[in-house]
CSV table of C-alpha atoms in Angstrom, one decimal:
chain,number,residue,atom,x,y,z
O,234,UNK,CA,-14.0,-13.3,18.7
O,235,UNK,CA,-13.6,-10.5,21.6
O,236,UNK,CA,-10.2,-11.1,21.1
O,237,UNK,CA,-9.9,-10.6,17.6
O,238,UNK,CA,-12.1,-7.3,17.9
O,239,UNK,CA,-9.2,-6.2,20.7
O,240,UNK,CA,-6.6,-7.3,18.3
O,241,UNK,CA,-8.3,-4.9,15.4
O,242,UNK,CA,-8.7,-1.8,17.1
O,243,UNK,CA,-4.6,-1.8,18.3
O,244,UNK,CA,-4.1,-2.6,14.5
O,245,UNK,CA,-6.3,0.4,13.8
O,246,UNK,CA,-5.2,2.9,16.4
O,247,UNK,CA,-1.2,2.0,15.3
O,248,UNK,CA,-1.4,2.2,12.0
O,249,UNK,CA,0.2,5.4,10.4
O,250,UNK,CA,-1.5,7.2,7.2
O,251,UNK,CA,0.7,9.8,6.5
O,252,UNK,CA,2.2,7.6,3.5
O,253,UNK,CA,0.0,5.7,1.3
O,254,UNK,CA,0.6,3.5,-1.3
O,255,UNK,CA,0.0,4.6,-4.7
O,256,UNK,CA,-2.5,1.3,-5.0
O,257,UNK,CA,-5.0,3.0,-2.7
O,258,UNK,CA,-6.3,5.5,-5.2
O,259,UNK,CA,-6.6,2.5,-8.0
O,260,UNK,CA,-8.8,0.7,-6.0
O,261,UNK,CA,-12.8,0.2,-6.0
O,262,UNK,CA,-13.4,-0.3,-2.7
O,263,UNK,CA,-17.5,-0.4,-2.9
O,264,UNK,CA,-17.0,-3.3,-4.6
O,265,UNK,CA,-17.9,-6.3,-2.2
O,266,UNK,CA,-15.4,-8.8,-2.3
O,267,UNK,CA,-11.9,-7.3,-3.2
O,268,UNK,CA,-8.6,-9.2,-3.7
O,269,UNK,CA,-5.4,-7.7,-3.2
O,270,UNK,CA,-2.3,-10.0,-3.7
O,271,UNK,CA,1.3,-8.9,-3.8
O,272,UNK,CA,4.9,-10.5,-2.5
O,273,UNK,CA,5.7,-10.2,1.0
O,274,UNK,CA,6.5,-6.9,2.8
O,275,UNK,CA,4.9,-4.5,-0.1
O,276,UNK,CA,2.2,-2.9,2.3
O,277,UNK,CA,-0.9,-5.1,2.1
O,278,UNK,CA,-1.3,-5.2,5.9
O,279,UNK,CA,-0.9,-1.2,6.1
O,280,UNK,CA,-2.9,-0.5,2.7
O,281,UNK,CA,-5.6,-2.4,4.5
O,282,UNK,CA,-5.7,-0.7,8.2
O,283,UNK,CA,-5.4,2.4,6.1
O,284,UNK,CA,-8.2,2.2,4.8
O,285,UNK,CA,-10.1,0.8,7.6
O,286,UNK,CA,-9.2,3.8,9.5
O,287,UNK,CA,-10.0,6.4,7.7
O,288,UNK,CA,-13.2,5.2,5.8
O,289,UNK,CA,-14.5,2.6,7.8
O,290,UNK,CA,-16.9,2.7,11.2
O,291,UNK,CA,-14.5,2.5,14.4
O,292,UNK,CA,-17.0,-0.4,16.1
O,293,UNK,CA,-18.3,-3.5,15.8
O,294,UNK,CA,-19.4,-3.1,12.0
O,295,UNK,CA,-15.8,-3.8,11.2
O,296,UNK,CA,-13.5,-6.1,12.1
O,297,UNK,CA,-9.7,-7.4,10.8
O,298,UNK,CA,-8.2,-10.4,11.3
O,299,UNK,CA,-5.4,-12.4,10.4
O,300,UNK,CA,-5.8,-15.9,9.3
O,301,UNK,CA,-2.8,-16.9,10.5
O,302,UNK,CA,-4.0,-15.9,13.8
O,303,UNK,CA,-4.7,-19.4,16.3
O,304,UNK,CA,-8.3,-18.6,16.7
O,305,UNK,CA,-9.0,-20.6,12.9
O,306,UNK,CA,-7.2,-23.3,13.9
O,307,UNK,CA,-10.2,-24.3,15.8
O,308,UNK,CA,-12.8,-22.2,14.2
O,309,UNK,CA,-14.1,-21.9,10.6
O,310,UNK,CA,-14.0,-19.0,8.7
O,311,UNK,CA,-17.3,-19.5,7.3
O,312,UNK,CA,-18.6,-19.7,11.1
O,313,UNK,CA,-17.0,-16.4,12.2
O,314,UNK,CA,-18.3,-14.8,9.4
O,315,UNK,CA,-21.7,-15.5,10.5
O,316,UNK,CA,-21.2,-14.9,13.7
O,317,UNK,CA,-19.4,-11.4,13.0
O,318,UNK,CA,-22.6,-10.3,10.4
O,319,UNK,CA,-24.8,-11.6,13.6
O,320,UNK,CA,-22.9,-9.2,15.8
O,321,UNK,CA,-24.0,-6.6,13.4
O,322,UNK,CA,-20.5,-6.7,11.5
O,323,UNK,CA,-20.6,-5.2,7.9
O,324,UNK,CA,-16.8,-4.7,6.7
O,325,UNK,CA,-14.4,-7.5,7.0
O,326,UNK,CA,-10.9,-7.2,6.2
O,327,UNK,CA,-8.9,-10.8,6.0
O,328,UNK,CA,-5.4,-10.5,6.0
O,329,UNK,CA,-3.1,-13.6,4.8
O,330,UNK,CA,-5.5,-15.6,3.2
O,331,UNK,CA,-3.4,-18.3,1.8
O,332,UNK,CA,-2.3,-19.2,5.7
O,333,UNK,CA,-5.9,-20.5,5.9
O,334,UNK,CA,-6.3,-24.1,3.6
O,335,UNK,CA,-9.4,-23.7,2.3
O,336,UNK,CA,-9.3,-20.0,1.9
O,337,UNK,CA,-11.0,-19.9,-1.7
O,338,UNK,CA,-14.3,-21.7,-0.9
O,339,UNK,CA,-14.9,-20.7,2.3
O,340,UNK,CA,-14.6,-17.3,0.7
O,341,UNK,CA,-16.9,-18.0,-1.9
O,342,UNK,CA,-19.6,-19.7,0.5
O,343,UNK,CA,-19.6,-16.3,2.4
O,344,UNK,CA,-19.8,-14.3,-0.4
O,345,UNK,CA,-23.2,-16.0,-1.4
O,346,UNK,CA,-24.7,-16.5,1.8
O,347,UNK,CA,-23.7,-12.9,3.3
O,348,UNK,CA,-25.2,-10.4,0.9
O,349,UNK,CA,-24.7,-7.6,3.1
O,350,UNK,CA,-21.2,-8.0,3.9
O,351,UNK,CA,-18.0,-6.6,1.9
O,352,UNK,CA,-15.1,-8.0,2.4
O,353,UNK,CA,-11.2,-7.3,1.8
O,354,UNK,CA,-8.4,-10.1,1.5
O,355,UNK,CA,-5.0,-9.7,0.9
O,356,UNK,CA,-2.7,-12.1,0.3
O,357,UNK,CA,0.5,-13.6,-1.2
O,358,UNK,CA,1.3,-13.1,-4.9
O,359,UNK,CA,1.1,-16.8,-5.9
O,360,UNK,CA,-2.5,-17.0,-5.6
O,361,UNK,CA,-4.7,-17.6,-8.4
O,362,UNK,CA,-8.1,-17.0,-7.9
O,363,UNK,CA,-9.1,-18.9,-11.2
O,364,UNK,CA,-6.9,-22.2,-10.3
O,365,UNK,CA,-8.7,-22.1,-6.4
O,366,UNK,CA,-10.9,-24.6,-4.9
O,367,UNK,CA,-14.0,-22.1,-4.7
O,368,UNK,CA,-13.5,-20.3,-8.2
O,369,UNK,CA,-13.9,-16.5,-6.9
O,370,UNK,CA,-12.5,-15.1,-10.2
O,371,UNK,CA,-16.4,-14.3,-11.0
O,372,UNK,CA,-17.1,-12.5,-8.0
O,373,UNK,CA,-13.5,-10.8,-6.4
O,374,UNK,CA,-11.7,-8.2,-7.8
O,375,UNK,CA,-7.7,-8.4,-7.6
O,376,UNK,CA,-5.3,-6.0,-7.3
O,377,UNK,CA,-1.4,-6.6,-7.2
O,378,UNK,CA,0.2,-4.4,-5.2
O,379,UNK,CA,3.9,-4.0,-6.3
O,380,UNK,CA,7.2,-3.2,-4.4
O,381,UNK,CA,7.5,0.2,-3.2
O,382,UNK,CA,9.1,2.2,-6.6
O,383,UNK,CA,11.7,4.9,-6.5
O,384,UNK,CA,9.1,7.7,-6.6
O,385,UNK,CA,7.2,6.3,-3.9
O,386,UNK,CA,10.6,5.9,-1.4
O,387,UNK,CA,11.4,9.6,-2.6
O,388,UNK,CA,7.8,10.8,-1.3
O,389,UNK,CA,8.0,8.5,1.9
O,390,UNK,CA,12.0,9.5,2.8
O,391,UNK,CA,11.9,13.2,1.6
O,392,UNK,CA,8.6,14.5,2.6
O,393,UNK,CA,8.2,14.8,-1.8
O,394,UNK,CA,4.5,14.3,-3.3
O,395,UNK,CA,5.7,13.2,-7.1
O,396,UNK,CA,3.1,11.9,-9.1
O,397,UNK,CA,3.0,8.8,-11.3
O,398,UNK,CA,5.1,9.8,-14.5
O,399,UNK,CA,3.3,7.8,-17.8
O,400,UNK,CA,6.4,6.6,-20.4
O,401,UNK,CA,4.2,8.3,-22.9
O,402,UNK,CA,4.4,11.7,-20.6
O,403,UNK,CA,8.3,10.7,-20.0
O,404,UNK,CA,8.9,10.6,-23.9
O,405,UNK,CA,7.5,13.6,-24.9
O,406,UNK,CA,8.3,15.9,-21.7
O,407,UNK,CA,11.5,14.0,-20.2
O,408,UNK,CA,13.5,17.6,-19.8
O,409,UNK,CA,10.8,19.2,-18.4
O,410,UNK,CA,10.5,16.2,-15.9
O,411,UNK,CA,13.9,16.1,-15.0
O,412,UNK,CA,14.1,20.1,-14.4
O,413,UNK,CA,10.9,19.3,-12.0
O,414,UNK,CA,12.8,17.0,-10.1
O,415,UNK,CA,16.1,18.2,-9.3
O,416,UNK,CA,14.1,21.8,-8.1
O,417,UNK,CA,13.1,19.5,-5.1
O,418,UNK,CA,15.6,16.9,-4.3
O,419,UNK,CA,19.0,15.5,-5.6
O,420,UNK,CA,18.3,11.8,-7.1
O,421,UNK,CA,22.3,10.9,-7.5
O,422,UNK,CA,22.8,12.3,-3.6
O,423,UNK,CA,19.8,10.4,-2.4
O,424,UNK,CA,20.5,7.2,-4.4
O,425,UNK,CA,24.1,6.4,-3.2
O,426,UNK,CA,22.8,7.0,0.3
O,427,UNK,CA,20.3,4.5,-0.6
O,428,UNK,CA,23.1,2.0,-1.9
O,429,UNK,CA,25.3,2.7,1.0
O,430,UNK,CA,22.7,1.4,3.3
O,431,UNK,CA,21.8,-1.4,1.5
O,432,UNK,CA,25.2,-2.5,0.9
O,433,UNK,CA,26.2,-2.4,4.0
O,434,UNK,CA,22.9,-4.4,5.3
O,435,UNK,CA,23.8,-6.8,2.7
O,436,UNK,CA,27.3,-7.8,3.7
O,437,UNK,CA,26.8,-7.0,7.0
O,438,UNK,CA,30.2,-5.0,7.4
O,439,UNK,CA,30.8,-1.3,6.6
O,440,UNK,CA,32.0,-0.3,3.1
O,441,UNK,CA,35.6,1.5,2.1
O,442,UNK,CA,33.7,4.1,0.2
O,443,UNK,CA,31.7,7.5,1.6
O,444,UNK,CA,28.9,8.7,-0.4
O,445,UNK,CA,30.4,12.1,0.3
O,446,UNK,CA,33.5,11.2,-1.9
O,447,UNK,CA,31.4,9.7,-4.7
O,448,UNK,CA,28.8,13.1,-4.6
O,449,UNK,CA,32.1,15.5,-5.1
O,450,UNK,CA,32.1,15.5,-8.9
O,451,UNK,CA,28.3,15.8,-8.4
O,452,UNK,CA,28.1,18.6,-6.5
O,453,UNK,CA,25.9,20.8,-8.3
O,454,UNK,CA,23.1,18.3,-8.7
């Protein structure tokens, strides 16, 4: 277990928080078994040592792991559990679940013999917690976090701080939300450098246009 406790604090100390996804505001964290599921590469590793890091004691009272990592392929996670609430552990964050075969009900025996201890899971966007061995459904809470969304990449890329935009508030207000916009960044400018790149990653060969030549027309956006 040392090694997983060395393991978690690199996680910890790397981690950035200058960007945070928007699920991390939506979330009840003093609840004490939380879910969060989503596809692969949204942000569930990072949402998680975000939180850790800034909320969470820096010791022994909290610990994450990976159960993918080779230390449960000869240990339970029921018994490091234990032995981490022993050690005086309180917050245990479990990346990857669904790496780990019998995720659901090992879950759900820790959850009912270790009242003290809250734990966060993450894992892939497939699971259903209903449809599991060890029916948590009554006792986790899930969240899905989605891929990252335009406003979110315009506030991680251009140093922006939009905030979530309601249809509702888009229907009624749309001009006024537009003006507000283009006062701070140029969307057509910024999105066909966002399709050059990906273009080009896709075919894996540069492309015969410029985004210069397309923004020409454009140019006072």
């Amino acid at each position: 277990m040392e090694k997983l406790f060395q393991k978690s604090y690199q996680k910890l100390y790397r981690v950035p928080t200058q960007f945070k996804r928007y699920l991390a505001d939506k979330i009840d964290w003093d609840s004490r078994l939380i879910g969060i599921k989503g596809a692969r590469g949204a942000g569930k590793t990072t949402l998680l040592l975000q939180y850790a890091k800034e909320f969470l004691p820096q010791d022994n009272q909290t610990l994450y792991a990976s159960l993918d990592d080779l230390y449960f392929t000869e240990n339970t996670l029921v018994d490091f559990a234990e032995q981490f609430v022993i050690q005086g552990g309180k917050y245990l964050l479990l990346d990857e679940v669904h790496r780990y075969q019998n995720w659901s009900q090992e879950l759900k025996n820790i959850y009912d013999d270790q009242p003290d201890l809250k734990i966060v899971f993450t894992g892939s966007s497939l699971i259903h917690l209903n449809q599991a061995k060890g029916d948590l459904s009554r006792r986790a809470v899930m969240y899905e976090l989605a891929g990252l969304s335009f406003r979110e990449y315009l506030n991680f890329t251009q140093g922006t701080n939009f905030e979530p935009v309601s249809f509702e508030e888009l229907l009624e207000n749309h001009t006024n939300q537009a003006l507000q916009i283009i006062e701070k960044i140029r969307p057509l400018a910024i999105f066909l450098i966002s399709l050059n790149m990906a273009t080009t990653l896709i075919l894996k060969k540069p492309i015969n246009y410029t985004t210069k030549s397309y923004l020409k027309p454009f140019h006072w956006l």
